[in-house]
Amino acid sequence: MAPKSVHPLLISLLLPLCLTLSSINPHPLDPLTPSEISAVTGVVNSSLLGSSKSLSFHYVGLDEPDKPALYSYLANPSRATLPPRRAFVIARADQQTHEVCVDIADRKVVSDRVYQGFGYPTLTFEEQVEASALPLNYTPFVESVKKRGEQMKDVVCGTFSVGWFGEAEQGGRAIKVQCFLTGETVNLYMRPLEGITVVVDLEAMAIVKYEDRLVVPVPKAAGTDYRASKQKPPFGPQPKPVMVVQPEGKGFEIDGHMIRWANWAFHVGFDARAGTVISLASVQDTKRGALRSVLYRGFLSEVFVPYMDPSEEWYFKTFFDAGEFGFGMTASSLQPGNDCPKNAAFMDGYFAGRDGQPIELHNIFCVFERYAGDPSWRHTELAVPNEVITEARGEVSLVVRMVSTVGNYDYVIDWEFKMSGSIKIGVSLTGILEGKATPYTHADQITADEHGTLIVENIIGVYHDHFVTFYLDLDVDGSDNSFVKANIETVKVADGSSPRKSYWTVVRETAKTEADARVELGSSPGDLLVLNPNKKTKVGNNVGYRIIGGSAASLLTDDDWPQIRASYSKKQVWVTAYNKSEKWASGLYVDESRGDDGLAVWSQRNRPIENTDIVLWYTAGFHHIPYQEDYPLMPMLSGGFELRPSNFFESNPLIRTKPFASTHWPNCTK
Ligand SMILES: *[C@@H]1O[C@H](CO)[C@@H](O)[C@H](O)[C@H]1NC(C)=O
Ligand SMILES: *[C@@H]1O[C@H](CO)[C@@H](O)[C@H](O)[C@H]1NC(C)=O
Ligand SMILES: [Cu+2]
């Protein structure tokens, strides 16, 4: 029997209904879809900016709903409580920076403001590509290449933000271009054309300054290539294939942008500047039955990378990889098997190109259950007569991974959710060092400070830092939280009441205002906690999470220009009062910024932070002294930190977890 055809009238009746339902369906925190991006940039184009010839989009993203509005929607999801869906746009038109807020459903500009302060928005890909191409047709540069005996066909150029070095006048939008050689290799960063710096005016898209200061031999190509196809025997160590098998399938569920796994539920968003945005992370409490809120919103806020060579070609290399280059825009497509395990699921991201059209970033998130055969807890008990008790549980966690490739470097950012209630944020560095060409071929020839390590003949790996700062709006069992330092202090036993002469104890200190919550890690021992002062466990401890890290802080002097721009990098931990617009540690406009906006400036207001909505900021910092193994491409260097429940649960939440079924040992007789 043929299926009954649907009456045309019925279709027209059904259609509006479906549209209404699907318009509620996206989660209010979902990133803008490609069609929303087009709609938003279209609205901006046809509004007051439309008359401009030079309209370019530098940022288009979700203007997330106000927190109270979102919470009341989530408590009672309906059309009536759905907060308005808005986009925040930063566009340049007629050499002015506009901040535009657009209502997506109404297709209307809600507000438009011209930004008058210092600093410029994130650079677009397109303008960097155009600027990089300029030297190739610039006669003095062509002469410089000829003078070095090299061929133009091998030259590729890259862009470097100019920074700010105390100039009183506001400089125009500019970028520096430096060039490299490929030839027999694709590893251009190991073959710099040292000594040449080109300055490009980005508004005029023209070279405004050219300098060929010194000629240094171009390092050789041999040994720099990292492609498998270019390697010759003897080959490196080769493991047998390893695979994670999930006989019952994946244990997680992706519903739009919501992910549920084991005892966790959270939302994964994408932002052109931040990359991964984790929201509404909540953990199930087996004893209480309910999902309890942990992290309202968390994302990478900035990556500050100052190099330590003060010479003409290097002093300005003090990058802000999120604010200047866009950590989301630079996300790489991931491959199962090498970037992520084969059991991973993948998700895409979208951002607006300079012309406002959506650009797809394919497979930039991978989500997978990590299992490495480790125990999550174990114990062997020998003290019980006539019994040997051994109990162990396997550790499985859920990872959301993104890799951002900002020029030479690759940053692997993992958000790992553990059944114990911990969230581990992994920050790993790989990719290629920025090499400085040098005449030296042996460390014995070097007599002065060359600001780096000779990693191969004619290449210095220059000293530098990576300060990766995270925004962590913890809402531990609710929004009103406090920041507590559990300081460990030595106590002397002076009265002879014990054979001991000393012990340590814990002295707790609740931060009253923002000034009390600027912490340099390692300056004194103890734990740092975000507590809910209004919620207690049964035995009366305040529920909380603590942050476990260990991380470098900036060593530049306070009066150094890059340090003024990244003044927050002197302390690894800050706590601020929640303010929706305070998201970017180095300020909203970072290119050529002057440090007049950002985390340290907000903290100077010294707002009260006790028993209120607070944001924790954590910087995972690395001092990077290069070593020879970092050449020609560095093995992954991993760091990060953990947000760990601390009196949050009544007891170890994994005790009632069943062990994996015992294994049949193929080669054992017993
Ligand atoms: C803006 O609109 C005009 C006219 O419709 C169009 O020609 C132009 O390409 C648009 N520009 C952008 C940046 O979208
Ligand atoms: C929120 O932060 C912005 C940027 O720092 C500031 O201009 C504004 O006054 C703040 N709002 C409140 C209510 O503190
Ligand atoms: Cu490094």
XYZ file of C-alpha atoms and ligand atoms in Angstrom:
699
model
C 0.000 0.000 0.000
C 1.321 3.427 -0.945
C 1.774 5.799 1.954
C -1.033 8.273 2.314
C -0.160 11.607 0.831
C -0.294 14.530 3.218
C -2.909 17.118 2.408
C -1.235 20.395 1.285
C -3.282 22.330 3.827
C -1.932 20.183 6.585
C 1.626 20.990 5.525
C 0.954 24.698 5.639
C -0.609 24.295 9.068
C 2.268 22.232 10.370
C 5.036 24.402 9.022
C 4.656 27.462 11.251
C 4.294 25.202 14.255
C 7.567 23.420 13.462
C 9.328 26.736 13.015
C 8.094 27.949 16.365
C 9.347 24.829 18.080
C 12.721 24.854 16.390
C 13.206 28.522 17.221
C 13.117 27.584 20.912
C 15.282 24.582 20.360
C 18.740 26.184 20.218
C 20.164 26.595 23.693
C 20.509 30.287 24.619
C 24.270 29.753 24.957
C 24.729 28.095 21.561
C 27.274 29.850 19.370
C 25.923 31.714 16.346
C 24.989 29.432 13.474
C 26.267 30.227 9.954
C 22.894 31.679 8.998
C 22.808 33.780 12.166
C 26.292 35.106 11.369
C 25.137 36.104 7.863
C 21.983 37.666 9.256
C 23.883 39.664 11.885
C 26.560 40.973 9.538
C 23.860 41.753 6.996
C 22.025 43.857 9.581
C 25.225 45.700 10.481
C 26.033 46.236 6.808
C 22.645 47.702 5.978
C 22.557 49.896 9.090
C 24.653 53.008 9.502
C 27.828 51.201 8.491
C 26.410 50.273 5.107
C 27.461 53.521 3.511
C 31.095 52.852 4.356
C 33.369 51.460 1.658
C 35.767 49.935 4.124
C 33.493 47.882 6.366
C 35.292 44.922 7.890
C 34.251 42.503 10.608
C 36.771 41.765 13.359
C 34.563 39.923 15.820
C 31.088 38.452 15.617
C 29.918 36.349 18.523
C 27.107 35.550 20.887
C 26.306 38.302 23.361
C 25.355 35.806 26.001
C 22.168 36.432 27.973
C 22.393 38.110 31.356
C 22.978 35.563 34.059
C 19.730 36.041 36.018
C 17.728 35.858 32.765
C 19.460 32.644 31.752
C 19.002 31.056 35.156
C 15.293 31.860 35.200
C 14.913 30.429 31.696
C 16.697 27.229 32.726
C 14.499 26.909 35.801
C 11.399 27.187 33.657
C 12.205 26.844 29.951
C 9.492 28.367 27.798
C 9.081 30.918 25.064
C 8.057 33.480 27.643
C 11.240 33.118 29.667
C 13.596 32.762 26.687
C 16.108 35.619 26.881
C 16.593 37.684 23.696
C 19.241 36.210 21.417
C 21.844 38.829 20.638
C 25.153 39.134 18.852
C 28.092 41.351 19.737
C 29.975 42.704 16.745
C 33.223 44.619 16.462
C 33.551 46.148 13.026
C 35.825 48.760 11.469
C 34.357 51.336 9.149
C 35.970 54.537 7.914
C 38.907 53.957 10.280
C 36.665 53.790 13.324
C 35.974 50.866 15.599
C 32.281 50.182 16.148
C 30.779 48.025 18.873
C 27.403 46.882 17.665
C 24.831 44.826 19.475
C 22.289 43.108 17.213
C 19.022 41.436 18.150
C 19.059 38.325 15.996
C 15.334 37.497 15.960
C 14.295 41.100 15.291
C 17.140 41.659 12.802
C 17.752 45.022 14.489
C 20.699 46.997 15.789
C 20.162 47.379 19.541
C 23.140 49.653 20.085
C 26.061 51.040 18.120
C 28.943 52.837 19.734
C 32.243 54.116 18.364
C 35.170 53.072 20.531
C 37.484 56.023 21.125
C 40.154 54.517 23.391
C 43.555 52.995 22.723
C 44.018 49.628 21.057
C 42.496 47.867 18.086
C 40.360 44.767 17.575
C 41.567 41.298 16.668
C 43.358 41.199 13.323
C 41.495 39.547 10.466
C 42.993 36.629 8.563
C 42.416 38.412 5.298
C 44.399 41.520 6.183
C 47.268 39.407 7.486
C 47.361 37.457 4.236
C 47.359 40.701 2.234
C 50.093 42.246 4.379
C 52.257 39.101 4.101
C 52.132 39.297 0.319
C 53.332 42.916 0.085
C 57.106 42.333 0.408
C 57.040 39.883 -2.495
C 56.449 42.764 -4.926
C 58.503 45.371 -3.079
C 61.743 46.175 -4.897
C 63.983 46.828 -1.863
C 62.908 43.474 -0.428
C 63.520 41.663 -3.704
C 67.007 43.249 -3.683
C 67.585 42.058 -0.118
C 66.709 38.499 -1.090
C 69.019 38.708 -4.115
C 71.817 40.102 -1.922
C 71.513 36.976 0.232
C 71.764 34.763 -2.849
C 68.295 33.325 -2.302
C 65.371 32.889 -4.672
C 62.067 34.724 -4.437
C 60.117 31.539 -5.190
C 61.243 30.150 -1.815
C 60.164 33.202 0.209
C 57.110 33.141 2.484
C 56.212 35.881 4.947
C 54.334 36.064 8.225
C 52.746 38.829 10.270
C 53.750 39.947 13.765
C 51.762 42.351 15.909
C 53.660 45.573 16.594
C 52.793 45.947 20.286
C 53.190 49.263 22.068
C 56.452 50.708 23.352
C 55.508 53.916 25.072
C 54.707 56.087 22.071
C 52.532 58.954 23.279
C 50.590 59.331 20.051
C 48.054 56.709 19.058
C 49.738 54.805 16.230
C 47.620 53.725 13.274
C 46.752 50.087 12.745
C 50.010 48.484 11.687
C 51.686 45.111 11.505
C 55.236 43.916 11.039
C 56.102 41.388 8.371
C 59.112 39.099 8.473
C 60.024 36.519 5.898
C 61.415 33.011 5.746
C 62.655 30.493 3.225
C 61.116 27.174 2.394
C 63.070 25.557 -0.461
C 63.810 21.959 0.466
C 61.622 22.121 3.565
C 58.226 23.281 4.786
C 59.743 24.260 8.138
C 60.062 27.944 7.355
C 60.438 28.983 11.015
C 63.870 27.349 11.049
C 64.957 29.423 8.022
C 64.348 33.093 8.838
C 65.650 35.873 6.607
C 67.103 37.503 9.713
C 67.694 41.226 9.794
C 64.790 42.358 7.613
C 61.697 44.005 9.077
C 58.817 45.417 7.068
C 56.139 47.614 8.602
C 52.716 47.655 6.946
C 50.015 50.253 7.493
C 46.889 48.089 7.657
C 44.463 50.849 6.693
C 46.382 51.794 3.553
C 47.592 48.182 3.117
C 50.998 49.505 2.115
C 54.587 49.174 3.286
C 55.490 52.278 5.294
C 58.875 51.257 6.654
C 61.556 48.900 5.420
C 64.724 47.888 7.165
C 67.480 45.501 6.104
C 69.793 45.865 9.063
C 72.085 42.870 8.964
C 72.843 39.845 6.873
C 72.993 36.561 8.726
C 73.474 33.248 6.913
C 70.135 31.547 6.283
C 70.165 28.258 8.210
C 70.168 25.150 6.041
C 67.018 23.243 5.167
C 68.450 19.760 5.779
C 67.057 18.138 8.913
C 64.248 20.645 9.411
C 61.377 18.840 7.676
C 58.914 17.000 9.894
C 56.680 15.368 7.279
C 56.565 11.571 7.461
C 57.082 11.368 3.700
C 60.428 13.185 3.993
C 62.008 11.024 6.684
C 64.795 8.622 5.840
C 65.997 5.570 7.770
C 66.945 4.910 10.486
C 63.379 5.672 11.608
C 62.283 6.582 15.112
C 60.681 4.292 17.667
C 57.475 2.739 16.369
C 54.748 1.529 18.729
C 52.354 -1.230 17.731
C 48.858 0.189 17.089
C 46.890 0.947 20.256
C 43.164 1.466 20.324
C 40.498 2.087 22.935
C 37.594 -0.319 22.461
C 34.151 0.551 23.768
C 32.216 -2.705 23.377
C 28.953 -1.048 24.458
C 29.488 2.133 22.446
C 30.178 5.683 23.531
C 29.215 6.593 27.052
C 28.351 10.214 26.289
C 25.556 11.951 24.495
C 25.821 15.132 22.451
C 22.515 16.958 22.117
C 23.158 20.094 20.089
C 25.841 21.687 22.227
C 24.882 19.984 25.490
C 26.991 17.024 26.510
C 26.026 14.478 29.141
C 28.403 11.827 30.402
C 28.512 9.729 33.580
C 27.779 12.223 36.374
C 28.407 15.378 34.280
C 26.311 17.699 32.116
C 27.708 20.799 30.405
C 27.414 23.013 27.338
C 30.213 23.420 24.778
C 30.298 26.631 22.817
C 32.733 28.176 20.370
C 34.043 31.720 20.286
C 36.314 33.220 17.624
C 38.497 34.798 20.303
C 38.430 32.236 23.136
C 37.971 28.945 21.304
C 36.201 26.451 23.563
C 33.619 27.878 25.970
C 32.346 25.529 28.674
C 29.110 26.595 30.360
C 26.731 25.305 33.012
C 28.982 22.431 34.023
C 27.060 20.505 36.657
C 27.796 17.288 38.444
C 25.337 14.705 39.690
C 25.403 14.016 43.376
C 24.522 10.338 43.800
C 23.500 10.861 47.408
C 21.384 13.956 46.779
C 20.222 12.822 43.344
C 20.369 16.272 41.795
C 22.725 18.011 39.382
C 24.750 20.588 41.293
C 26.279 23.588 39.562
C 30.056 23.940 39.489
C 31.157 26.161 36.605
C 28.825 28.725 35.070
C 31.231 29.652 32.308
C 34.882 28.918 31.637
C 37.135 29.747 28.702
C 40.632 30.713 27.693
C 40.820 34.486 28.038
C 44.334 35.294 26.812
C 47.696 33.815 25.836
C 50.571 36.250 26.399
C 53.854 35.226 24.753
C 56.745 37.639 25.299
C 60.135 36.799 23.751
C 63.292 37.732 25.608
C 65.504 39.135 22.854
C 65.647 42.949 23.006
C 67.229 43.398 19.540
C 65.598 45.360 16.711
C 64.145 42.277 14.962
C 62.825 40.689 18.150
C 61.960 43.207 20.874
C 58.353 43.662 19.679
C 57.594 39.927 19.762
C 55.268 40.092 22.739
C 52.176 38.414 21.392
C 48.636 38.194 22.715
C 47.456 35.157 20.821
C 43.761 35.394 21.759
C 43.252 39.167 21.672
C 45.399 39.844 18.606
C 45.005 36.679 16.541
C 41.841 34.920 17.797
C 42.337 31.589 19.547
C 39.107 30.226 18.083
C 39.734 31.501 14.559
C 43.082 29.692 14.560
C 41.595 26.319 15.585
C 42.844 23.378 13.503
C 40.843 20.463 12.099
C 41.590 17.407 14.218
C 42.291 13.911 13.007
C 41.173 10.735 14.757
C 44.061 8.420 15.507
C 46.748 11.032 16.118
C 45.167 14.248 17.405
C 42.392 12.403 19.207
C 41.636 8.748 19.851
C 39.578 6.781 17.337
C 36.593 6.690 19.700
C 36.231 10.498 19.544
C 33.229 12.446 18.258
C 33.859 15.706 16.398
C 32.149 19.084 16.283
C 32.539 22.122 14.015
C 32.805 25.846 14.695
C 31.941 28.970 12.705
C 33.224 32.516 12.717
C 32.712 35.572 10.546
C 35.295 36.425 7.920
C 36.269 40.039 7.262
C 33.403 40.370 4.783
C 30.906 39.037 7.317
C 30.425 35.678 5.632
C 30.499 32.623 7.904
C 33.628 30.485 7.724
C 33.406 26.867 8.794
C 36.089 25.326 10.962
C 35.612 21.605 10.440
C 36.143 19.054 13.240
C 37.835 21.499 15.587
C 36.423 19.916 18.733
C 36.953 16.321 19.594
C 35.071 14.783 22.488
C 36.155 11.416 23.810
C 36.298 9.138 26.792
C 39.871 8.820 27.953
C 40.993 5.494 29.313
C 44.659 4.783 29.878
C 44.387 1.842 32.252
C 44.957 3.971 35.350
C 43.163 3.434 38.649
C 40.886 6.159 39.990
C 41.395 4.718 43.464
C 42.728 1.473 44.921
C 43.688 -0.227 48.166
C 45.139 -3.530 49.291
C 44.375 -4.467 52.886
C 46.560 -7.015 54.632
C 45.616 -6.292 58.253
C 42.299 -8.125 58.207
C 43.005 -11.670 59.474
C 42.831 -14.515 56.931
C 41.958 -12.196 54.040
C 43.706 -10.121 51.420
C 41.375 -7.400 50.280
C 42.164 -5.595 47.049
C 39.762 -3.097 45.605
C 40.458 -0.896 42.573
C 38.400 1.151 40.147
C 39.368 2.097 36.637
C 39.700 5.746 35.685
C 37.670 6.947 32.714
C 37.198 10.626 32.023
C 35.653 12.769 29.329
C 37.801 15.174 27.325
C 36.781 18.108 25.137
C 39.829 19.094 23.061
C 40.673 21.956 20.764
C 43.998 22.763 19.122
C 44.810 26.325 18.117
C 47.698 26.862 15.749
C 48.887 30.443 16.041
C 51.606 30.712 13.391
C 54.462 28.494 14.530
C 52.944 27.209 17.773
C 50.209 24.645 18.431
C 48.324 24.828 21.724
C 46.320 21.799 22.822
C 43.587 22.860 25.250
C 41.744 20.041 27.027
C 38.749 20.313 29.318
C 38.702 16.983 31.139
C 35.758 15.995 33.316
C 36.376 13.326 35.934
C 33.839 11.196 37.756
C 35.476 12.318 41.015
C 34.013 15.757 40.318
C 37.308 17.276 39.170
C 37.677 19.366 36.048
C 41.214 19.293 34.721
C 42.259 21.934 32.247
C 45.177 20.756 30.161
C 47.429 23.224 28.373
C 50.026 21.645 26.111
C 52.489 23.251 23.746
C 53.860 21.773 20.564
C 54.683 23.034 17.092
C 57.779 24.911 16.058
C 60.030 27.292 17.944
C 60.604 30.707 16.527
C 64.232 30.445 15.477
C 66.701 33.306 15.242
C 69.360 32.941 12.557
C 72.899 33.281 13.872
C 76.424 32.892 12.445
C 77.286 30.551 15.347
C 77.643 26.844 14.723
C 78.915 25.754 18.146
C 78.059 26.837 21.680
C 81.779 27.486 22.409
C 81.774 30.401 19.934
C 79.113 32.276 21.905
C 80.545 34.824 24.325
C 77.670 37.290 24.810
C 74.058 36.679 25.829
C 72.337 35.458 22.675
C 68.947 35.282 24.452
C 68.436 31.623 23.684
C 69.865 28.167 23.101
C 71.842 27.143 20.025
C 69.547 24.284 18.997
C 71.324 23.429 15.719
C 73.995 25.126 13.598
C 72.891 28.718 12.825
C 69.664 28.667 14.845
C 69.016 30.078 18.303
C 65.771 29.032 19.997
C 64.921 32.319 21.719
C 63.852 32.342 25.390
C 60.182 33.197 25.867
C 57.112 32.640 28.037
C 53.571 31.388 27.513
C 51.008 32.741 29.957
C 47.678 31.044 29.291
C 44.948 32.759 31.303
C 41.556 31.197 31.988
C 38.300 32.836 32.971
C 36.538 30.575 35.478
C 33.145 31.743 36.675
C 32.602 29.097 39.303
C 29.084 28.950 40.743
C 29.574 26.301 43.407
C 26.053 25.222 44.373
C 24.813 28.689 43.458
C 26.239 32.051 42.424
C 27.146 33.510 45.805
C 30.614 32.244 46.577
C 33.702 33.362 48.502
C 37.412 32.976 47.858
C 39.299 31.426 50.746
C 43.016 30.976 51.244
C 43.768 28.015 53.491
C 47.264 29.102 54.504
C 49.618 26.531 55.952
C 51.667 27.975 58.791
C 54.362 26.518 60.975
C 53.660 26.559 64.709
C 56.479 26.193 67.242
C 55.978 24.129 70.390
C 57.725 26.313 72.931
C 56.186 25.141 76.197
C 57.604 21.619 76.228
C 54.115 20.071 76.092
C 55.249 17.710 73.333
C 58.479 16.011 72.345
C 57.961 17.747 68.995
C 59.289 21.237 68.458
C 57.004 22.182 65.557
C 54.035 21.276 63.387
C 51.959 23.031 60.742
C 48.357 24.047 60.833
C 45.816 25.731 58.604
C 44.799 29.355 59.023
C 41.851 30.249 56.806
C 41.413 33.695 55.393
C 38.360 34.793 53.408
C 39.123 37.446 50.793
C 36.972 40.507 51.493
C 37.836 42.519 48.401
C 39.624 42.028 45.094
C 42.952 43.204 46.559
C 42.939 40.245 48.976
C 42.667 37.809 46.080
C 45.755 38.510 43.988
C 47.937 35.496 44.574
C 51.423 34.642 43.428
C 51.619 30.862 43.558
C 54.465 29.416 45.553
C 54.874 32.525 47.703
C 53.324 30.668 50.649
C 51.995 27.114 51.028
C 48.306 26.279 51.253
C 45.128 25.721 49.264
C 43.038 28.214 47.308
C 39.304 27.560 47.391
C 36.067 28.893 46.031
C 33.447 28.128 48.687
C 29.748 28.577 49.010
C 29.423 30.213 52.435
C 25.683 29.452 52.451
C 25.871 25.688 51.894
C 27.331 23.162 54.252
C 27.874 19.424 54.232
C 26.160 17.321 56.896
C 29.149 17.629 59.190
C 29.230 21.363 58.715
C 32.004 22.163 56.241
C 31.307 24.722 53.536
C 30.991 23.140 50.121
C 33.687 24.185 47.706
C 36.184 23.572 44.949
C 39.899 24.211 45.132
C 42.318 25.087 42.394
C 45.454 22.991 42.122
C 48.173 24.306 39.887
C 51.740 25.387 39.884
C 52.759 27.841 37.287
C 55.234 30.499 36.251
C 54.619 34.247 36.611
C 56.073 36.993 34.452
C 59.606 38.143 35.329
C 59.593 41.353 33.282
C 59.873 44.613 35.189
C 56.646 46.440 35.977
C 57.664 49.400 33.809
C 58.345 47.305 30.688
C 55.765 48.056 27.996
C 54.589 44.493 27.334
C 54.315 43.990 31.084
C 52.147 47.103 31.381
C 49.880 45.591 28.717
C 49.754 42.228 30.538
C 50.137 43.429 34.116
C 47.930 40.569 35.329
C 50.694 38.104 34.388
C 52.643 38.887 37.586
C 50.093 36.904 39.656
C 48.667 33.561 38.646
C 45.404 33.898 40.574
C 42.952 36.800 40.676
C 39.337 36.969 41.773
C 36.977 39.660 40.522
C 33.356 40.497 41.164
C 31.217 39.131 38.315
C 30.547 41.623 35.540
C 29.333 40.238 32.229
C 31.471 42.589 30.178
C 34.743 41.744 31.955
C 35.930 38.747 29.971
C 39.304 39.480 28.418
C 42.255 39.590 30.826
C 44.230 41.928 28.566
C 41.239 44.138 27.735
C 38.750 44.167 24.887
C 41.122 45.837 22.386
C 44.536 44.227 22.602
C 46.332 45.045 19.364
C 48.509 48.090 20.284
C 46.856 48.205 23.720
C 48.297 50.214 26.618
C 47.115 48.311 29.648
C 44.283 50.708 30.470
C 41.665 47.921 30.303
C 41.833 44.391 31.654
C 42.016 42.235 34.735
C 44.511 44.279 36.753
C 42.583 47.493 36.085
C 39.236 45.967 37.100
C 40.812 44.537 40.235
C 42.020 48.028 41.197
C 38.386 48.939 41.863
C 38.749 46.610 44.805
C 35.116 45.532 44.823
C 33.787 43.326 47.627
C 34.039 39.647 46.675
C 32.748 37.909 49.779
C 29.552 35.847 49.488
C 28.733 37.215 46.060
C 29.068 36.207 42.431
C 32.801 35.970 41.718
C 35.091 35.011 38.840
C 38.372 33.182 39.365
C 41.195 33.867 36.911
C 44.045 31.420 36.616
C 47.177 31.685 34.510
C 49.021 28.548 33.476
C 52.477 29.995 32.847
C 55.531 28.437 31.228
C 59.051 29.860 31.048
C 60.379 28.259 27.904
C 64.131 27.735 27.688
C 64.491 25.894 24.368
C 66.460 22.631 24.177
C 67.772 20.717 21.178
C 64.904 18.246 21.280
C 62.588 21.177 20.474
C 64.187 21.144 17.001
C 62.939 20.796 14.312
C 59.504 20.568 15.995
C 58.929 20.215 19.701
C 57.438 17.188 21.466
C 54.385 18.151 23.479
C 55.088 19.989 26.734
C 52.125 19.651 29.079
C 50.840 21.699 31.966
C 47.530 22.854 33.320
C 45.555 22.797 36.520
C 42.692 21.083 38.320
C 39.453 22.301 39.851
C 38.840 19.693 42.523
C 35.809 19.242 44.780
C 36.735 20.062 48.374
C 34.058 19.205 50.928
C 31.648 19.432 48.004
C 30.522 15.804 48.259
C 29.761 14.041 51.530
C 32.381 11.427 50.701
C 34.349 9.936 47.812
C 31.729 9.846 45.034
C 33.425 6.838 43.407
C 33.009 4.311 46.257
C 29.684 3.070 44.901
C 31.080 2.878 41.367
C 31.366 -0.715 40.242
C 34.730 -2.051 39.098
C 35.146 -3.066 35.470
C 34.432 -6.762 34.920
C 37.546 -8.769 35.740
C 39.745 -9.606 32.821
C 40.578 -13.030 31.499
C 44.365 -13.224 31.518
C 45.369 -14.952 28.298
C 48.839 -16.074 29.381
C 48.264 -16.957 33.009
C 47.598 -20.383 34.402
C 46.096 -19.121 37.613
C 27.312 45.422 2.254
O 26.222 45.596 1.392
C 26.579 46.037 0.098
C 25.318 46.372 -0.655
O 24.320 45.412 -0.456
C 27.392 44.952 -0.569
O 27.773 45.347 -1.861
C 28.640 44.706 0.268
O 29.378 43.637 -0.272
C 28.286 44.406 1.695
N 29.496 44.412 2.459
C 29.739 43.531 3.393
C 31.048 43.693 4.122
O 28.980 42.619 3.668
C 31.267 46.356 34.286
O 32.524 46.401 33.670
C 32.702 47.451 32.745
C 34.072 47.270 32.155
O 35.048 47.188 33.153
C 32.519 48.793 33.431
O 32.620 49.825 32.482
C 31.168 48.831 34.110
O 31.050 50.019 34.849
C 31.009 47.639 35.043
N 29.664 47.611 35.603
C 29.453 47.571 36.898
C 28.015 47.523 37.301
O 30.362 47.560 37.709
Cu 57.510 27.958 23.916
